[in-house]
Tab-separated table of N, CA and C in Angstrom:
chain	number	residue	atom	x	y	z
A	18	UNK	N	67.726	-17.728	43.207
A	18	UNK	CA	68.360	-17.209	42.006
A	18	UNK	C	69.036	-15.879	42.341
A	19	UNK	N	70.231	-15.681	41.765
A	19	UNK	CA	70.983	-14.444	41.976
A	19	UNK	C	71.003	-13.646	40.677
A	20	UNK	N	71.187	-12.333	40.830
A	20	UNK	CA	71.270	-11.422	39.687
A	20	UNK	C	72.413	-10.445	39.918
A	21	UNK	N	73.062	-10.038	38.842
A	21	UNK	CA	74.037	-8.950	38.883
A	21	UNK	C	73.862	-8.139	37.616
A	22	UNK	N	73.790	-6.820	37.764
A	22	UNK	CA	73.613	-5.922	36.622
A	22	UNK	C	74.754	-4.928	36.589
A	23	UNK	N	75.355	-4.765	35.415
A	23	UNK	CA	76.375	-3.731	35.216
A	23	UNK	C	76.096	-3.004	33.917
A	24	UNK	N	76.475	-1.732	33.897
A	24	UNK	CA	76.324	-0.890	32.713
A	24	UNK	C	77.707	-0.518	32.199
A	25	UNK	N	77.857	-0.519	30.899
A	25	UNK	CA	79.108	-0.115	30.267
A	25	UNK	C	78.801	1.031	29.316
A	26	UNK	N	79.626	2.070	29.360
A	26	UNK	CA	79.461	3.226	28.483
A	26	UNK	C	80.537	3.201	27.410
A	27	UNK	N	80.134	3.456	26.177
A	27	UNK	CA	81.042	3.546	25.039
A	27	UNK	C	81.016	4.965	24.496
A	28	UNK	N	82.140	5.398	24.003
A	28	UNK	CA	82.213	6.641	23.227
A	28	UNK	C	83.108	6.317	22.031
A	29	UNK	N	82.488	5.900	20.938
A	29	UNK	CA	83.256	5.421	19.792
A	29	UNK	C	83.906	6.570	19.031
A	30	UNK	N	85.007	6.238	18.363
A	30	UNK	CA	85.749	7.228	17.582
A	30	UNK	C	85.153	7.425	16.197
A	31	UNK	N	84.431	6.400	15.719
A	31	UNK	CA	83.831	6.458	14.383
A	31	UNK	C	82.312	6.350	14.494
A	32	UNK	N	81.642	6.702	13.423
A	32	UNK	CA	80.178	6.590	13.403
A	32	UNK	C	79.737	5.133	13.476
A	33	UNK	N	80.472	4.257	12.766
A	33	UNK	CA	80.166	2.827	12.761
A	33	UNK	C	81.377	2.051	13.271
A	34	UNK	N	81.140	1.201	14.267
A	34	UNK	CA	82.215	0.380	14.834
A	34	UNK	C	81.642	-0.903	15.399
A	35	UNK	N	82.453	-1.966	15.360
A	35	UNK	CA	82.129	-3.220	16.043
A	35	UNK	C	83.178	-3.405	17.138
A	36	UNK	N	82.726	-3.603	18.365
A	36	UNK	CA	83.626	-3.727	19.508
A	36	UNK	C	83.406	-5.079	20.169
A	37	UNK	N	84.474	-5.862	20.292
A	37	UNK	CA	84.408	-7.161	20.947
A	37	UNK	C	84.245	-6.926	22.456
A	38	UNK	N	83.126	-7.363	23.009
A	38	UNK	CA	82.835	-7.143	24.427
A	38	UNK	C	82.814	-8.451	25.215
A	39	UNK	N	83.308	-9.523	24.619
A	39	UNK	CA	83.262	-10.833	25.267
A	39	UNK	C	83.983	-10.825	26.609
A	40	UNK	N	85.157	-10.218	26.677
A	40	UNK	CA	85.915	-10.192	27.941
A	40	UNK	C	85.174	-9.421	29.030
A	41	UNK	N	84.526	-8.318	28.646
A	41	UNK	CA	83.754	-7.547	29.620
A	41	UNK	C	82.589	-8.372	30.171
A	42	UNK	N	81.931	-9.110	29.289
A	42	UNK	CA	80.812	-9.953	29.723
A	42	UNK	C	81.322	-11.034	30.666
A	43	UNK	N	82.446	-11.661	30.314
A	43	UNK	CA	83.029	-12.696	31.173
A	43	UNK	C	83.449	-12.112	32.519
A	44	UNK	N	83.992	-10.900	32.534
A	44	UNK	CA	84.378	-10.239	33.786
A	44	UNK	C	83.166	-10.089	34.707
A	45	UNK	N	82.045	-9.647	34.144
A	45	UNK	CA	80.825	-9.475	34.943
A	45	UNK	C	80.320	-10.831	35.422
A	46	UNK	N	80.376	-11.834	34.559
A	46	UNK	CA	79.961	-13.191	34.954
A	46	UNK	C	80.806	-13.680	36.130
A	47	UNK	N	82.120	-13.542	36.050
A	47	UNK	CA	82.995	-14.001	37.131
A	47	UNK	C	82.707	-13.249	38.429
A	48	UNK	N	82.454	-11.970	38.323
A	48	UNK	CA	82.116	-11.150	39.493
A	48	UNK	C	80.832	-11.638	40.157
A	49	UNK	N	79.890	-12.144	39.351
A	49	UNK	CA	78.590	-12.578	39.873
A	49	UNK	C	78.679	-13.868	40.688
A	50	UNK	N	79.653	-14.711	40.366
A	50	UNK	CA	79.754	-16.002	41.038
A	50	UNK	C	78.746	-17.031	40.563
A	51	UNK	N	77.960	-16.695	39.560
A	51	UNK	CA	76.932	-17.608	39.052
A	51	UNK	C	77.588	-18.722	38.234
A	52	UNK	N	77.155	-19.958	38.484
A	52	UNK	CA	77.715	-21.124	37.792
A	52	UNK	C	76.795	-21.660	36.696
A	53	UNK	N	75.498	-21.514	36.877
A	53	UNK	CA	74.520	-21.995	35.900
A	53	UNK	C	73.459	-20.925	35.719
A	54	UNK	N	73.199	-20.550	34.464
A	54	UNK	CA	72.188	-19.531	34.221
A	54	UNK	C	72.342	-18.927	32.844
A	55	UNK	N	72.235	-17.600	32.785
A	55	UNK	CA	72.341	-16.917	31.502
A	55	UNK	C	72.770	-15.477	31.706
A	56	UNK	N	73.273	-14.898	30.632
A	56	UNK	CA	73.665	-13.489	30.622
A	56	UNK	C	72.889	-12.807	29.510
A	57	UNK	N	72.211	-11.737	29.861
A	57	UNK	CA	71.537	-10.888	28.882
A	57	UNK	C	72.447	-9.701	28.619
A	58	UNK	N	72.718	-9.427	27.347
A	58	UNK	CA	73.502	-8.262	26.957
A	58	UNK	C	72.610	-7.444	26.026
A	59	UNK	N	72.361	-6.185	26.396
A	59	UNK	CA	71.396	-5.388	25.654
A	59	UNK	C	71.918	-3.964	25.441
A	60	UNK	N	71.916	-3.526	24.180
A	60	UNK	CA	72.251	-2.142	23.849
A	60	UNK	C	71.091	-1.265	24.307
A	61	UNK	N	71.400	-0.163	24.944
A	61	UNK	CA	70.364	0.702	25.500
A	61	UNK	C	70.071	1.894	24.593
A	62	UNK	N	70.367	1.733	23.311
A	62	UNK	CA	70.139	2.799	22.347
A	62	UNK	C	69.545	2.206	21.084
A	63	UNK	N	68.752	2.980	20.378
A	63	UNK	CA	68.054	2.493	19.192
A	63	UNK	C	68.875	2.650	17.923
A	64	UNK	N	70.137	3.025	18.089
A	64	UNK	CA	71.029	3.132	16.928
A	64	UNK	C	72.296	2.296	17.142
A	65	UNK	N	72.190	1.252	17.948
A	65	UNK	CA	73.294	0.321	18.153
A	65	UNK	C	72.706	-1.072	18.341
A	66	UNK	N	73.556	-2.085	18.337
A	66	UNK	CA	73.071	-3.446	18.457
A	66	UNK	C	74.096	-4.356	19.100
A	67	UNK	N	73.699	-5.607	19.294
A	67	UNK	CA	74.555	-6.644	19.861
A	67	UNK	C	74.436	-7.871	18.965
A	68	UNK	N	75.574	-8.495	18.652
A	68	UNK	CA	75.517	-9.725	17.867
A	68	UNK	C	76.621	-10.677	18.280
A	69	UNK	N	76.447	-11.958	17.939
A	69	UNK	CA	77.432	-13.001	18.200
A	69	UNK	C	77.929	-13.499	16.858
A	70	UNK	N	79.263	-13.497	16.700
A	70	UNK	CA	79.856	-14.025	15.467
A	70	UNK	C	81.356	-14.145	15.655
A	71	UNK	N	82.059	-14.376	14.576
A	71	UNK	CA	83.506	-14.556	14.561
A	71	UNK	C	84.205	-13.205	14.709
A	72	UNK	N	85.415	-13.203	15.267
A	72	UNK	CA	86.199	-11.975	15.443
A	72	UNK	C	87.105	-11.716	14.243
A	73	UNK	N	86.820	-12.301	13.114
A	73	UNK	CA	87.671	-12.179	11.928
A	73	UNK	C	87.411	-10.843	11.226
A	74	UNK	N	88.452	-10.003	11.037
A	74	UNK	CA	88.261	-8.664	10.465
A	74	UNK	C	87.620	-8.648	9.075
A	75	UNK	N	87.935	-9.615	8.230
A	75	UNK	CA	87.317	-9.665	6.904
A	75	UNK	C	85.815	-9.866	6.996
A	76	UNK	N	85.382	-10.702	7.931
A	76	UNK	CA	83.948	-10.918	8.135
A	76	UNK	C	83.287	-9.625	8.600
A	77	UNK	N	83.946	-8.897	9.482
A	77	UNK	CA	83.369	-7.632	9.956
A	77	UNK	C	83.241	-6.632	8.818
A	78	UNK	N	84.198	-6.626	7.928
A	78	UNK	CA	84.091	-5.749	6.749
A	78	UNK	C	82.929	-6.197	5.860
A	79	UNK	N	82.779	-7.525	5.706
A	79	UNK	CA	81.644	-8.058	4.932
A	79	UNK	C	80.314	-7.650	5.559
A	80	UNK	N	80.226	-7.741	6.884
A	80	UNK	CA	78.988	-7.364	7.584
A	80	UNK	C	78.692	-5.887	7.359
A	81	UNK	N	79.725	-5.052	7.493
A	81	UNK	CA	79.527	-3.613	7.306
A	81	UNK	C	79.082	-3.293	5.880
A	82	UNK	N	79.722	-3.913	4.888
A	82	UNK	CA	79.329	-3.668	3.491
A	82	UNK	C	77.921	-4.184	3.214
A	83	UNK	N	77.564	-5.325	3.795
A	83	UNK	CA	76.221	-5.885	3.634
A	83	UNK	C	75.186	-4.917	4.209
A	84	UNK	N	75.464	-4.379	5.414
A	84	UNK	CA	74.537	-3.428	6.020
A	84	UNK	C	74.412	-2.151	5.200
A	85	UNK	N	75.540	-1.661	4.665
A	85	UNK	CA	75.506	-0.452	3.829
A	85	UNK	C	74.738	-0.684	2.537
A	86	UNK	N	74.842	-1.895	1.993
A	86	UNK	CA	74.113	-2.211	0.767
A	86	UNK	C	72.609	-2.280	1.032
A	87	UNK	N	72.240	-2.931	2.121
A	87	UNK	CA	70.816	-3.066	2.458
A	87	UNK	C	70.211	-1.755	2.957
A	88	UNK	N	71.017	-0.994	3.709
A	88	UNK	CA	70.531	0.229	4.347
A	88	UNK	C	71.563	1.326	4.079
A	89	UNK	N	71.491	1.953	2.928
A	89	UNK	CA	72.524	2.930	2.555
A	89	UNK	C	72.455	4.229	3.360
A	90	UNK	N	73.633	4.829	3.532
A	90	UNK	CA	73.693	6.176	4.091
A	90	UNK	C	73.308	7.163	2.997
A	91	UNK	N	72.816	8.320	3.391
A	91	UNK	CA	72.501	9.353	2.418
A	91	UNK	C	71.139	9.225	1.776
A	92	UNK	N	70.451	8.123	2.032
A	92	UNK	CA	69.100	7.953	1.506
A	92	UNK	C	68.162	8.961	2.187
A	93	UNK	N	67.105	9.350	1.508
A	93	UNK	CA	66.138	10.302	2.064
A	93	UNK	C	65.111	9.549	2.924
A	94	UNK	N	65.529	9.144	4.129
A	94	UNK	CA	64.636	8.430	5.032
A	94	UNK	C	63.597	9.391	5.612
A	95	UNK	N	62.388	8.911	5.823
A	95	UNK	CA	61.335	9.741	6.406
A	95	UNK	C	61.756	10.280	7.772
A	96	UNK	N	62.537	9.501	8.500
A	96	UNK	CA	63.015	9.929	9.821
A	96	UNK	C	63.810	11.236	9.727
A	97	UNK	N	64.482	11.464	8.629
A	97	UNK	CA	65.294	12.677	8.466
A	97	UNK	C	64.438	13.942	8.429
A	98	UNK	N	63.169	13.786	8.141
A	98	UNK	CA	62.268	14.946	8.095
A	98	UNK	C	61.974	15.503	9.486
A	99	UNK	N	62.408	14.775	10.531
A	99	UNK	CA	62.257	15.252	11.911
A	99	UNK	C	63.427	16.130	12.326
A	100	UNK	N	64.436	16.229	11.444
A	100	UNK	CA	65.642	16.979	11.774
A	100	UNK	C	66.820	16.087	12.093
A	101	UNK	N	66.555	14.813	12.325
A	101	UNK	CA	67.624	13.833	12.565
A	101	UNK	C	68.178	13.366	11.226
A	102	UNK	N	69.403	12.867	11.231
A	102	UNK	CA	69.990	12.342	9.990
A	102	UNK	C	70.565	10.946	10.203
A	103	UNK	N	69.929	10.162	11.091
A	103	UNK	CA	70.440	8.838	11.406
A	103	UNK	C	69.419	7.719	11.176
A	104	UNK	N	68.547	7.915	10.209
A	104	UNK	CA	67.546	6.902	9.893
A	104	UNK	C	68.170	5.561	9.581
A	105	UNK	N	69.313	5.574	8.880
A	105	UNK	CA	70.002	4.325	8.543
A	105	UNK	C	70.428	3.577	9.807
A	106	UNK	N	70.886	4.282	10.830
A	106	UNK	CA	71.332	3.649	12.070
A	106	UNK	C	70.169	2.958	12.785
A	107	UNK	N	69.002	3.576	12.782
A	107	UNK	CA	67.813	2.958	13.388
A	107	UNK	C	67.456	1.659	12.676
A	108	UNK	N	67.529	1.664	11.355
A	108	UNK	CA	67.181	0.476	10.587
A	108	UNK	C	68.204	-0.648	10.781
A	109	UNK	N	69.475	-0.295	10.911
A	109	UNK	CA	70.509	-1.314	11.165
A	109	UNK	C	70.285	-1.982	12.513
A	110	UNK	N	69.850	-1.191	13.493
A	110	UNK	CA	69.515	-1.757	14.803
A	110	UNK	C	68.441	-2.834	14.664
A	111	UNK	N	67.439	-2.574	13.845
A	111	UNK	CA	66.364	-3.552	13.657
A	111	UNK	C	66.876	-4.820	12.978
A	112	UNK	N	67.811	-4.666	12.064
A	112	UNK	CA	68.344	-5.816	11.330
A	112	UNK	C	69.270	-6.658	12.204
A	113	UNK	N	70.174	-6.030	12.933
A	113	UNK	CA	71.134	-6.751	13.779
A	113	UNK	C	70.490	-7.201	15.090
A	114	UNK	N	69.633	-6.385	15.647
A	114	UNK	CA	69.021	-6.689	16.939
A	114	UNK	C	69.723	-5.963	18.058
A	115	UNK	N	69.016	-5.751	19.150
A	115	UNK	CA	69.584	-4.955	20.236
A	115	UNK	C	70.050	-5.770	21.435
A	116	UNK	N	69.843	-7.106	21.415
A	116	UNK	CA	70.274	-7.892	22.567
A	116	UNK	C	70.518	-9.347	22.206
A	117	UNK	N	71.308	-10.007	23.066
A	117	UNK	CA	71.532	-11.447	22.960
A	117	UNK	C	71.484	-12.047	24.356
A	118	UNK	N	71.160	-13.327	24.418
A	118	UNK	CA	71.196	-14.095	25.656
A	118	UNK	C	72.231	-15.195	25.460
A	119	UNK	N	73.149	-15.309	26.416
A	119	UNK	CA	74.227	-16.291	26.332
A	119	UNK	C	74.082	-17.256	27.506
A	120	UNK	N	74.073	-18.568	27.242
A	120	UNK	CA	73.993	-19.518	28.338
A	120	UNK	C	75.277	-19.516	29.173
A	121	UNK	N	75.121	-19.811	30.461
A	121	UNK	CA	76.249	-19.974	31.373
A	121	UNK	C	76.214	-21.410	31.878
A	122	UNK	N	77.319	-22.112	31.695
A	122	UNK	CA	77.433	-23.497	32.132
A	122	UNK	C	78.742	-23.657	32.892
A	123	UNK	N	78.646	-24.177	34.092
A	123	UNK	CA	79.829	-24.411	34.929
A	123	UNK	C	80.653	-23.132	35.100
A	124	UNK	N	79.974	-21.989	35.218
A	124	UNK	CA	80.632	-20.715	35.475
A	124	UNK	C	81.286	-20.065	34.274
A	125	UNK	N	81.012	-20.588	33.066
A	125	UNK	CA	81.631	-20.046	31.855
A	125	UNK	C	80.570	-19.694	30.818
A	126	UNK	N	80.884	-18.684	29.985
A	126	UNK	CA	80.015	-18.373	28.853
A	126	UNK	C	80.016	-19.575	27.930
A	127	UNK	N	78.854	-20.071	27.594
A	127	UNK	CA	78.744	-21.279	26.770
A	127	UNK	C	78.649	-20.885	25.302
A	128	UNK	N	79.786	-20.406	24.776
A	128	UNK	CA	79.891	-19.984	23.386
A	128	UNK	C	80.651	-21.037	22.591
A	129	UNK	N	80.401	-21.074	21.286
A	129	UNK	CA	81.136	-21.967	20.408
A	129	UNK	C	82.585	-21.523	20.258
A	130	UNK	N	83.381	-22.365	19.640
A	130	UNK	CA	84.818	-22.139	19.507
A	130	UNK	C	85.165	-20.755	18.995
A	131	UNK	N	84.488	-20.290	17.952
A	131	UNK	CA	84.844	-19.018	17.322
A	131	UNK	C	83.902	-17.888	17.690
A	132	UNK	N	82.903	-18.169	18.508
A	132	UNK	CA	81.911	-17.147	18.833
A	132	UNK	C	82.427	-16.117	19.826
A	133	UNK	N	82.197	-14.863	19.498
A	133	UNK	CA	82.479	-13.718	20.356
A	133	UNK	C	81.254	-12.818	20.332
A	134	UNK	N	81.141	-11.955	21.322
A	134	UNK	CA	79.996	-11.040	21.411
A	134	UNK	C	80.485	-9.635	21.059
A	135	UNK	N	79.718	-8.960	20.205
A	135	UNK	CA	80.103	-7.633	19.717
A	135	UNK	C	79.020	-6.603	19.974
A	136	UNK	N	79.486	-5.420	20.352
A	136	UNK	CA	78.645	-4.228	20.392
A	136	UNK	C	78.791	-3.579	19.022
A	137	UNK	N	77.680	-3.326	18.363
A	137	UNK	CA	77.675	-2.721	17.025
A	137	UNK	C	77.152	-1.294	17.132
A	138	UNK	N	78.012	-0.350	16.823
A	138	UNK	CA	77.637	1.065	16.866
A	138	UNK	C	77.334	1.536	15.447
A	139	UNK	N	76.176	2.159	15.257
A	139	UNK	CA	75.764	2.640	13.935
A	139	UNK	C	75.616	4.158	13.857
A	140	UNK	N	75.730	4.842	14.991
A	140	UNK	CA	75.602	6.306	15.021
A	140	UNK	C	76.434	6.838	16.174
A	141	UNK	N	77.732	6.598	16.115
A	141	UNK	CA	78.614	6.849	17.240
A	141	UNK	C	79.154	8.256	17.347
A	142	UNK	N	80.289	8.303	17.999
A	142	UNK	CA	80.992	9.539	18.332
A	142	UNK	C	80.250	10.327	19.407
A	143	UNK	N	79.541	9.591	20.239
A	143	UNK	CA	78.890	10.155	21.424
A	143	UNK	C	78.677	9.010	22.409
A	144	UNK	N	78.379	9.310	23.642
A	144	UNK	CA	78.260	8.284	24.672
A	144	UNK	C	77.024	7.418	24.458
A	145	UNK	N	77.235	6.120	24.598
A	145	UNK	CA	76.157	5.118	24.510
A	145	UNK	C	76.388	4.084	25.604
A	146	UNK	N	75.303	3.430	26.032
A	146	UNK	CA	75.419	2.431	27.103
A	146	UNK	C	74.855	1.085	26.680
A	147	UNK	N	75.330	0.064	27.382
A	147	UNK	CA	74.710	-1.250	27.279
A	147	UNK	C	74.588	-1.801	28.690
A	148	UNK	N	73.694	-2.760	28.849
A	148	UNK	CA	73.484	-3.399	30.141
A	148	UNK	C	73.863	-4.869	30.009
A	149	UNK	N	74.555	-5.371	31.023
A	149	UNK	CA	74.870	-6.795	31.151
A	149	UNK	C	74.170	-7.269	32.404
A	150	UNK	N	73.282	-8.243	32.270
A	150	UNK	CA	72.533	-8.774	33.416
A	150	UNK	C	72.778	-10.281	33.488
A	151	UNK	N	73.427	-10.720	34.578
A	151	UNK	CA	73.712	-12.133	34.806
A	151	UNK	C	72.638	-12.665	35.728
A	152	UNK	N	72.057	-13.827	35.359
A	152	UNK	CA	70.976	-14.419	36.139
A	152	UNK	C	71.253	-15.900	36.311
A	153	UNK	N	71.103	-16.406	37.503
A	153	UNK	CA	71.284	-17.840	37.719
A	153	UNK	C	71.630	-18.175	39.153
A	154	UNK	N	72.249	-19.332	39.291
A	154	UNK	CA	72.625	-19.825	40.629
A	154	UNK	C	74.061	-20.282	40.647
């Protein structure tokens, strides 16, 4: 079995952003030479996440509004009593999740027709990293 690990750093312009990272994941997969296996994509921060869904902008707006409704900004979170003001971002990470595993078949990401992989930033405007780990043969 072979492995390849790469790290990607983001510095988002906004506090909340969704970034399509499918091409970056495919680039790392192609570099690995692996034909059968899987790719793990994991956000390395507790205020960001990874998800698979459609690249349709209206859906992304729906997701953002849904997250804001469930986990509003400005709420008096207990976490804020530590001096931090990003309790909402931590909770969004728990809801969206911090990693996904994508199957690799015949050297390609085995995603559905409309599926893309997104990095979800919930407390941006500073450097954040994710790890892409390709495993297989």
